XYZ file of C-alpha atoms in Angstrom:
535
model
C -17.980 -54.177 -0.025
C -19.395 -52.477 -3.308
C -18.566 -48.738 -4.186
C -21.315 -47.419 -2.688
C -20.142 -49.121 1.081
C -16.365 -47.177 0.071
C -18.416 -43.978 -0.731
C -20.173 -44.001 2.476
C -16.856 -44.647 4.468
C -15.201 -41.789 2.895
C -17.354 -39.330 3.550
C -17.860 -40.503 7.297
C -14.448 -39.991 7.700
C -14.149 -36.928 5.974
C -17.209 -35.497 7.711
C -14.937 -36.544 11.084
C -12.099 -34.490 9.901
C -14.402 -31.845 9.220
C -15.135 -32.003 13.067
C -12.295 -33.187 14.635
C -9.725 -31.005 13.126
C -10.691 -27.481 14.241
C -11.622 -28.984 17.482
C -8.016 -30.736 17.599
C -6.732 -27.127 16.314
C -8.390 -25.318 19.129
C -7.502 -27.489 22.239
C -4.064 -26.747 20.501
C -4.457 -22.929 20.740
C -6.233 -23.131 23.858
C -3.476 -25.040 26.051
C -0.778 -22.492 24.395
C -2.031 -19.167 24.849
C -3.312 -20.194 28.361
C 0.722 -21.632 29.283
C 2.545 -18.470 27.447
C 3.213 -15.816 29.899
C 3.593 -12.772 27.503
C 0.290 -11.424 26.499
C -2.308 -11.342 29.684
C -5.280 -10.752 27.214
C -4.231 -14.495 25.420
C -3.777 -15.766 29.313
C -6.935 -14.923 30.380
C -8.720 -15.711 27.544
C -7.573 -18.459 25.242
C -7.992 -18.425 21.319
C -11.380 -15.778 21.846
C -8.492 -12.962 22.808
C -6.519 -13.377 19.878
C -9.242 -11.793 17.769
C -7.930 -8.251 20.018
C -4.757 -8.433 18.297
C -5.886 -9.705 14.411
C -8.129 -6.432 14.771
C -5.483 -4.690 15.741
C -3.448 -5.969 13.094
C -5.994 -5.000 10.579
C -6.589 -2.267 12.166
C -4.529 0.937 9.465
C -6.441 -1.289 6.784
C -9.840 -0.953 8.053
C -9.375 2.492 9.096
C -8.142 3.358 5.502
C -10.682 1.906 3.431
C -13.506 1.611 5.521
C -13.887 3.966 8.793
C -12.153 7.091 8.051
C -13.976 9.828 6.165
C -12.052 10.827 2.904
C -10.476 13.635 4.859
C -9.570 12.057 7.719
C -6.247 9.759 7.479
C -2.701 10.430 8.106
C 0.104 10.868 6.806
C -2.553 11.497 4.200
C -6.034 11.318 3.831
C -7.950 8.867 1.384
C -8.678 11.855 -1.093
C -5.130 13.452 -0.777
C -4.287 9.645 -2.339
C -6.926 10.262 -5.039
C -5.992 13.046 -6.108
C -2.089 12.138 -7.088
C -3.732 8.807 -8.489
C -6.105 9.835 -10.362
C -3.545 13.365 -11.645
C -1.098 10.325 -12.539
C -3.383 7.395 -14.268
C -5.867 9.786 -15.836
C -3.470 13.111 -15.759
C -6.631 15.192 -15.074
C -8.162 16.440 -11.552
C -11.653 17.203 -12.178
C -13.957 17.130 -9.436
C -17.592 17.371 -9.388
C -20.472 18.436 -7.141
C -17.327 20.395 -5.028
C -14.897 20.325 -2.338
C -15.369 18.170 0.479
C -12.737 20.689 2.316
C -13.502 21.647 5.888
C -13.807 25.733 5.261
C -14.799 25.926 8.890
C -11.243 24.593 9.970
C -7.985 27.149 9.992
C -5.862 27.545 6.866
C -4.282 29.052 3.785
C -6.275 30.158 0.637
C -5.317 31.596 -2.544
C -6.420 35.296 -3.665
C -8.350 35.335 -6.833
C -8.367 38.747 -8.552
C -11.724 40.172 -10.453
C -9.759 40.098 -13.452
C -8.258 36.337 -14.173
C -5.143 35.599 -17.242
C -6.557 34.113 -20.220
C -5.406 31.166 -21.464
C -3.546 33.339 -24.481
C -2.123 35.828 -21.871
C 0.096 33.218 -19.758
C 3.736 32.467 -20.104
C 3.688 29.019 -20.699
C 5.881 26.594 -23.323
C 3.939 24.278 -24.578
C 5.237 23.859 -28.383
C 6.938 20.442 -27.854
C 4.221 17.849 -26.762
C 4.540 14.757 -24.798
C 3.983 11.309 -26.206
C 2.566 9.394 -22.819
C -0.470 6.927 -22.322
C -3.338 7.512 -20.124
C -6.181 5.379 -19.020
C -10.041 6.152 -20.287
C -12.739 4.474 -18.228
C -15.270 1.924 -20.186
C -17.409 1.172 -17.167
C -17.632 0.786 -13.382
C -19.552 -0.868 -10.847
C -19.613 -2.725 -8.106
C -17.515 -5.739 -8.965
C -15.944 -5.091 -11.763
C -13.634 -1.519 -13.319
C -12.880 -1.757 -16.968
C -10.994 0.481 -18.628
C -7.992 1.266 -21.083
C -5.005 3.085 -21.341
C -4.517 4.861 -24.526
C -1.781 6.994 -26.466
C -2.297 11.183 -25.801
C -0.178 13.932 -26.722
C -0.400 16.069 -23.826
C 0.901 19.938 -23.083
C 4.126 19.682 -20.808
C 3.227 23.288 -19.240
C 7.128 24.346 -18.872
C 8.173 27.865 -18.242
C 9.357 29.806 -20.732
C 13.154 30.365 -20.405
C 13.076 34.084 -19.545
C 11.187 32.361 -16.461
C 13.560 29.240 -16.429
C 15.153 29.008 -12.266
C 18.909 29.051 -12.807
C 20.560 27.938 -10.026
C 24.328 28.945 -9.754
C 23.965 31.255 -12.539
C 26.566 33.706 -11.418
C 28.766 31.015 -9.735
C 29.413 27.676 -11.359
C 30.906 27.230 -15.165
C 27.594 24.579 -15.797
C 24.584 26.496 -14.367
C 21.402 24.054 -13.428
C 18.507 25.518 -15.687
C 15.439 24.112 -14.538
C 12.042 24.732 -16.571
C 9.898 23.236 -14.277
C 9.129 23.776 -10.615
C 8.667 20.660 -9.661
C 11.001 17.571 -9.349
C 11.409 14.415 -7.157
C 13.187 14.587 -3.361
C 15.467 12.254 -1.918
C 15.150 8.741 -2.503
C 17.543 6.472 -2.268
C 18.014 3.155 -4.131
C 17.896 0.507 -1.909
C 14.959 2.430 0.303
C 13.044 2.222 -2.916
C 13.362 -0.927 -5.373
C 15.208 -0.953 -8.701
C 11.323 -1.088 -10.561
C 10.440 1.715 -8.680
C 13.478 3.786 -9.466
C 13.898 3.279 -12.662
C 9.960 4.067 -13.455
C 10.682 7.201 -11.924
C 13.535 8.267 -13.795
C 11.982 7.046 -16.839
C 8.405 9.019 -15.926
C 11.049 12.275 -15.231
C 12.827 11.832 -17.952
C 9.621 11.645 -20.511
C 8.244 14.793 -18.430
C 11.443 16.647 -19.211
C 11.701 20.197 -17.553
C 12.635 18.518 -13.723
C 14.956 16.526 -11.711
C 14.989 13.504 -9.529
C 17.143 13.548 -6.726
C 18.979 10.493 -5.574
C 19.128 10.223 -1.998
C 21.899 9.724 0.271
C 22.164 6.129 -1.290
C 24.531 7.062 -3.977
C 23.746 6.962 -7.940
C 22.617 4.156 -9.541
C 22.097 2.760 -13.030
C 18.635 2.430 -12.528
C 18.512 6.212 -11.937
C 20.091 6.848 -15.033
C 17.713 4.900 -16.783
C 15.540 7.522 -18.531
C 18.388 10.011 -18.831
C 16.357 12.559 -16.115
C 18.203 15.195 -14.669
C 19.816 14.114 -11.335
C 20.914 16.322 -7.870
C 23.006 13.794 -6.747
C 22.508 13.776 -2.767
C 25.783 13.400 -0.734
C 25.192 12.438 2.894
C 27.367 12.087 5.555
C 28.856 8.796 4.542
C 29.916 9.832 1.491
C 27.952 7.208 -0.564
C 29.468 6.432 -3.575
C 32.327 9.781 -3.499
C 34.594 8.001 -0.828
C 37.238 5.997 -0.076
C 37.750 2.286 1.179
C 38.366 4.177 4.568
C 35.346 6.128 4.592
C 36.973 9.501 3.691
C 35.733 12.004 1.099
C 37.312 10.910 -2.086
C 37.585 13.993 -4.787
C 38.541 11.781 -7.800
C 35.074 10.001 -7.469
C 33.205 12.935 -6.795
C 34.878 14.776 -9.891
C 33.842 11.374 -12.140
C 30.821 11.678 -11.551
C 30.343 16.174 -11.547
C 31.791 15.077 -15.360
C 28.141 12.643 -15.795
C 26.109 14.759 -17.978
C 22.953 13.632 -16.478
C 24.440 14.962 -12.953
C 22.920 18.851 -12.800
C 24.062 19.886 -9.375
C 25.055 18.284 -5.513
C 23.320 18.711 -2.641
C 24.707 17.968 1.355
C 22.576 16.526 3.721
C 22.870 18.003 7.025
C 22.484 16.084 9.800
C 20.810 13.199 7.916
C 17.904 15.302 7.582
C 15.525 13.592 9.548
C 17.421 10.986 10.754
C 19.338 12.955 13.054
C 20.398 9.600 14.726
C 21.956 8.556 11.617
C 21.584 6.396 9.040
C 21.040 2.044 9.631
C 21.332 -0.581 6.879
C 21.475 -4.075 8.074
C 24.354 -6.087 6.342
C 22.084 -8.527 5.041
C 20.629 -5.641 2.288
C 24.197 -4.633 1.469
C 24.245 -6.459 -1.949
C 27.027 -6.605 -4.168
C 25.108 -4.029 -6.373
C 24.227 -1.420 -3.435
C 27.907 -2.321 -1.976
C 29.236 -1.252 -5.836
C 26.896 1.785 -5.696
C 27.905 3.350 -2.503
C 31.694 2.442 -2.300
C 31.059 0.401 1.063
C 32.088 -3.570 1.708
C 28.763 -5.727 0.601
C 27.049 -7.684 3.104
C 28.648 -5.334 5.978
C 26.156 -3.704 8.238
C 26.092 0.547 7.613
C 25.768 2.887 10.499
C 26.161 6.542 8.804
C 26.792 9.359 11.339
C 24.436 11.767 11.874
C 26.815 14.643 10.451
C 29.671 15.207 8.522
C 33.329 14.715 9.207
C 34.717 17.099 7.169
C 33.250 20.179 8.636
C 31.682 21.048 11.921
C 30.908 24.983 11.443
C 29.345 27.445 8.766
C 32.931 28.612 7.703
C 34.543 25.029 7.601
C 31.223 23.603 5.830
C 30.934 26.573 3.129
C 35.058 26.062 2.333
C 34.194 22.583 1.625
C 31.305 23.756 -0.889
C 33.695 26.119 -2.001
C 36.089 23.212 -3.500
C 32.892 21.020 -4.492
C 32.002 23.928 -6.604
C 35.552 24.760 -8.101
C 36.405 20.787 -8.743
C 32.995 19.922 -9.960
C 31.596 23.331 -11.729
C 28.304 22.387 -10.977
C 25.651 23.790 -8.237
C 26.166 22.951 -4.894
C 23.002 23.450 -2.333
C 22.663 21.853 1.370
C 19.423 19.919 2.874
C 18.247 20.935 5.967
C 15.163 21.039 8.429
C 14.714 23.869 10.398
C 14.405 24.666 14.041
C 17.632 26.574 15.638
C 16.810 30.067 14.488
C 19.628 31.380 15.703
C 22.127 28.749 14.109
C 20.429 29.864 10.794
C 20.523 33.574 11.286
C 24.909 33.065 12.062
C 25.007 30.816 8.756
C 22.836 33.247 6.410
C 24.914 36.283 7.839
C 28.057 34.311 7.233
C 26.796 34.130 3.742
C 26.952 38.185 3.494
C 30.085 38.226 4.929
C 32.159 36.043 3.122
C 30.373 35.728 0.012
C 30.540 32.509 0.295
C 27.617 29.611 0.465
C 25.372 26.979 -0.607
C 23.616 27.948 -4.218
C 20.296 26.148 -3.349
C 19.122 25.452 0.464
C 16.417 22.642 0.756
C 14.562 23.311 3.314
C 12.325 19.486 4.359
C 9.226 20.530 6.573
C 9.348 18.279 10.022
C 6.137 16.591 8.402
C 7.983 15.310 5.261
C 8.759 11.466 5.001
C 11.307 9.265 5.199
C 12.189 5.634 4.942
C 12.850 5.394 8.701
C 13.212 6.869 11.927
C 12.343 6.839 15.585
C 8.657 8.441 16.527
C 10.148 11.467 18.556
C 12.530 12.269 16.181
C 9.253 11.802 13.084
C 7.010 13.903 15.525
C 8.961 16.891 17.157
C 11.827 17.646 15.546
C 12.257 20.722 12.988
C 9.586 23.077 12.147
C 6.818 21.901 9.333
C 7.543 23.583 5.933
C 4.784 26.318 6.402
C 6.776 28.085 9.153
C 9.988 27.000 8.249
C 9.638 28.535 4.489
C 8.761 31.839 5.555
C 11.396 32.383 8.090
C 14.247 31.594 5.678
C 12.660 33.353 3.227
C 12.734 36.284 5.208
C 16.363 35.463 6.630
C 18.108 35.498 3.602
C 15.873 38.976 2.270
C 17.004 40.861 5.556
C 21.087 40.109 4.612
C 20.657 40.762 1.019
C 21.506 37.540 -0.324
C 18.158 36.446 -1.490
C 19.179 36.493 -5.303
C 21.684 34.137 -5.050
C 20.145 31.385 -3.353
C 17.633 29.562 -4.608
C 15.175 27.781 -2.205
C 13.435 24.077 -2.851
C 10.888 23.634 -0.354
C 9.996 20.036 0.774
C 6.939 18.298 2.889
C 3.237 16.540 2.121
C 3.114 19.095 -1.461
C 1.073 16.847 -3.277
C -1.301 19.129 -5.039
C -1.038 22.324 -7.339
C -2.816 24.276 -4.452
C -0.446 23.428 -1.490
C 2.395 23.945 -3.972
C 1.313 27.169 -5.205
C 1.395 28.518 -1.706
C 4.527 26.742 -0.679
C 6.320 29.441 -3.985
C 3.713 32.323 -2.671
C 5.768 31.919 1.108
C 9.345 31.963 -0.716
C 10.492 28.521 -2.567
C 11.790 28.809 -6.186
C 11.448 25.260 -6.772
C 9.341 22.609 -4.667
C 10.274 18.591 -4.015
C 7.976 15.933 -3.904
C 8.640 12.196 -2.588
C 5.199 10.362 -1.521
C 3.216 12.143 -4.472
C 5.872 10.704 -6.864
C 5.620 6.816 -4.207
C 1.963 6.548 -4.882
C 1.844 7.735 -8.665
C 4.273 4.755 -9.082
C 2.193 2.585 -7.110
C 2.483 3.318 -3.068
C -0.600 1.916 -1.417
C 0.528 3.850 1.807
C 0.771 0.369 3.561
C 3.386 1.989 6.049
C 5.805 -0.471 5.892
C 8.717 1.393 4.156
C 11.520 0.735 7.229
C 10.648 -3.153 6.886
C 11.177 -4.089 3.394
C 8.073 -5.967 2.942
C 5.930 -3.134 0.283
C 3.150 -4.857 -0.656
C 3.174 -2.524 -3.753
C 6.836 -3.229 -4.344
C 8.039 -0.097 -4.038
C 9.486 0.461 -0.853
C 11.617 -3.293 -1.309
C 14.517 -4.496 -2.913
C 12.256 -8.252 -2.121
C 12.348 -9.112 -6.085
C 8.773 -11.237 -5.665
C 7.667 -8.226 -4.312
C 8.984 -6.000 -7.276
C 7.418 -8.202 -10.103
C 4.451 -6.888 -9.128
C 5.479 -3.292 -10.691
C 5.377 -3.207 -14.061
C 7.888 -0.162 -15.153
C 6.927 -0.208 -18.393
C 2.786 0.826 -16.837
C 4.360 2.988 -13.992
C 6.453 5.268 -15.714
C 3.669 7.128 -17.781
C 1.965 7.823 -14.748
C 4.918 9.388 -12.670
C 5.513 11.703 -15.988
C 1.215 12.239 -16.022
C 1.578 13.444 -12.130
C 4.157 15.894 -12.245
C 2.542 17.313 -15.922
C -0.444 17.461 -14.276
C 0.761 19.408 -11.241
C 2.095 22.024 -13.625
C -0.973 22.394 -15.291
C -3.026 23.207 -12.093
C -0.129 25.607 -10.749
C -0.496 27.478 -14.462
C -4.362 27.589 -13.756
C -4.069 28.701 -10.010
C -1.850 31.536 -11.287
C -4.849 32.526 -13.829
C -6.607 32.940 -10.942
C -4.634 35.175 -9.143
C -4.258 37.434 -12.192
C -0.679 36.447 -12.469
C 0.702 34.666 -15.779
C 3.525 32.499 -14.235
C 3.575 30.627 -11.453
C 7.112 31.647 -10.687
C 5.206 34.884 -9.587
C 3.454 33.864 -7.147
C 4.224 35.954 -4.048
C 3.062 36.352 -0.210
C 0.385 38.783 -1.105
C -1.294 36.151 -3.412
C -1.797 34.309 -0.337
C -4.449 34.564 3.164
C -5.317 32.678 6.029
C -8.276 32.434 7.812
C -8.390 30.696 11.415
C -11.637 29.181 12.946
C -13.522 32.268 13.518
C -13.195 33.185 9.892
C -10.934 36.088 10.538
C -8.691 36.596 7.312
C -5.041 37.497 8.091
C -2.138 38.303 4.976
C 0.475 36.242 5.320
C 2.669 39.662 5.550
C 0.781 40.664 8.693
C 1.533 36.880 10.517
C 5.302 37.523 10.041
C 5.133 40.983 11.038
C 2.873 40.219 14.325
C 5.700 37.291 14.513
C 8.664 39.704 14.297
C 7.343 42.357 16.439
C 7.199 39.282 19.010
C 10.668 38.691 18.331
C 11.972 42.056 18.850
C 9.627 42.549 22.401
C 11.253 39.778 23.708
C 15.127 40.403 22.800
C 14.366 44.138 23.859
């Protein structure tokens, strides 16, 4: 046989393989899906059914980049995750053409005045630049994106220290002076991945002016990594201030209220939301997350969904008490709202005894978290936009509004819903996805399972390589620039020349029929309801 006969064989029999392969494959598929007994659909219809569940699969992916409108999408809609990319890479949010809002829909809008701030007239600090990198387009179409990043010294828009928020300025010996009003809510290392923390605490700490908050997971080295400044988050396991036995240990909590980087403490009640309580499988308790949060590595965690060492106002606000004296720093409490009443006893406890938390978080019910069940993600706690307001208004009718600062928390992404989160009470606002996706969060919404495509939400290291820190970081400090920026412009336009001065009148809402209500007449109407129906 010459070459050419060996030619001819070989590509009989490949052509056979060709053939008899995928018809081998699906006789294979066939006689298993019709014999399994767990999906009817596969049952019924062998191999042709399982294109039902690959669409299904598929489905969040399609819907995101293909099918949904770029204002439809939740937790948040395709131009929501524009806008804190695009603030982050480019650290600009120009628009053109205009809004693609929905005016006709119900919501809150900001009240311009005739007579805008010039640029000269607002209180801003912008003497010390920032040295950061940013990326300039060279060309876009189709197939291919090329572009650059580049060095820029860039305004950091901080508040001048006459407007500096001091929180536990008449109580603690080491006040927390904060010159921004923005700064990064709880996120725990282990829920997020050592690249991902540490780009964000590098990104905060080149930003300067705001804090990143650690998360019930304990403090890491990885957030110390850009020397930010930290509210170290104490939940009701005591990460990384306890003892072997799981009790509240003061000697670790006073080494670490001596860190510098360490500004102030914050409790989180009733795990937030996670009111089951926390769940880490033993098989993510590494010896570095065991080291972290005081616990035995490769043990499985199941954190209660409140604290041991106080179960009342009085009991909780003796143990901030201590915290306080033993630490010197701040000491604030997470919660989300929905018992009024509960709220009302602790902020009248607070005129009482004179006693209390220096900061109150207060996470809307819509805000994120690494994992939960769906009823306890979709009905529990009030969102932030009637929450805010109602504290707000609690602590002004006891007289104690001066000495508690509030940090408001849920889906603020943007200068705009920021602005009118301050205009309805909060001092200081937290952000957690907007700072996920600046540092590369593809909204994949697969956080609980450790699988992040992005490498974020995973401590998977394959997954991880894929974030480069040293790329990430200048865009977590672009975003939260960026978001100052647009609340300094937003206050222009109100005729106001801080941001910190932004105030319920500055703010409207309009329902469907167009009707335009202040925001002081909705909690009046809503008090007046109150009162009719305890007279």
């Amino acid at each position: 046989m010459g070459l050419t006969d060996y030619l001819v064989i070989a590509l009989i029999i490949f052509i056979a393989l060709l053939v008899l392969i995928p018809i081998a494959l699906f006789v294979y598929l066939y006689i298993k899906d019709d014999r399994q007994k767990q999906h009817a659909i596969l049952r019924n219809f062998p191999v042709l059914g399982k294109a039902r569940y690959i669409t299904e699969k598929i489905g969040p992916e399609l819907r995101q980049y293909l099918f949904h409108n770029d204002n439809e999408g939740k937790p948040f809609s395709r131009k929501e995750y524009q806008d804190i990319v695009k603030a982050g890479k480019y650290n600009e949010r120009l628009i053109g053409f205009g809004s693609t809002r929905d005016f006709n829909a119900e919501g809150f809008y900001i009240r311009n005045t005739l007579f805008p701030k010039l640029r000269d007239e607002m209180k801003v600090d912008n003497i010390e630049k920032i040295k950061t990198r940013v990326y300039k387009s060279d060309g876009e179409n189709l197939f291919t994106r090329k572009e650059h990043s580049e060095e820029r010294l860039i305004d950091p828009y901080f508040l001048r220290d006459e407007d500096a928020v001091i929180m536990g300025e008449r109580t603690c010996r080491q006040p927390f002076k904060v010159k921004g009003l923005i700064g990064q809510s709880a996120m725990s290392f282990g829920a997020l991945g050592e690249n991902a923390i540490t780009a964000l605490s590098k990104g905060l700490g080149l930003a300067g002016g705001t804090w990143m908050n650690t998360g019930e997971g304990g403090l890491s080295q990885h957030h110390l990594a850009g020397k930010p400044d930290i509210i170290m988050q104490i939940g009701p396991d005591l990460f990384g201030v306890r003892k072997p036995n799981g009790d509240f240990s003061w000697e670790e909590f006073k080494k670490k209220s001596e860190m510098e980087e360490i500004k102030a403490f914050e409790l989180k009640l009733a795990q937030g939301a996670k009111t089951r309580g926390g769940h880490v499988e033993g098989e993510k308790v590494t010896e570095e997350i065991a080291k972290i949060r005081l616990v035995e590595p490769g043990k499985t965690i199941n954190s209660p969904n409140r604290f041991y060492e106080f179960d009342d106002v009085p009991s909780m606000f003796d143990f901030i008490e201590k915290l306080r004296d033993v630490g010197g720093k701040p000491v604030g409490i997470k919660i989300v709202i929905g018992d009024l009443d509960a709220l009302e006893n602790m902020v009248s406890y607070i005129k009482e005894s004179g006693k209390g938390p220096d900061f109150i978080t207060i996470d809307g019910g819509e805000g994120g978290t690494g994992a939960t069940f769906q009823e306890l993600a979709d009905s529990v706690g009030l969102p932030i936009q009637s929450a805010l307001p109602v504290v707000d208004e609690m602590l002004k009718k006891y007289d104690v509004r001066e000495r508690v600062k509030l940090i408001a928390s849920g889906k603020l992404i943007t200068p705009d819903k920021i602005a009118i989160a301050l205009a309805m009470g909060a001092d200081l606002v937290n952000v957690a996805r907007g700072f996920m996706i600046s540092v590369g969060c593809i909204m994949a919404q697969v956080c609980h399972t450790n699988n992040c495509p992005a490498g974020v939400a995973t401590t998977n290291k394959k997954l991880q390589d894929g974030l480069s820190i040293e790329e990430k970081y200048f865009r977590v400090c672009n975003y939260v620039v960026s978001q100052r920026e647009g609340l300094y412009n937003l206050a222009a336009a109100a005729g106001i020349d801080s941001p910190t001065k932004f105030e319920r009148k500055h703010i409207v809402h309009k329902d469907e029929l167009g009707r335009i209500s202040p925001l002081e007449d909705i909690l009046h109407a809503a008090k007046r309801t109150q009162l009719q129906k305890e007279g």
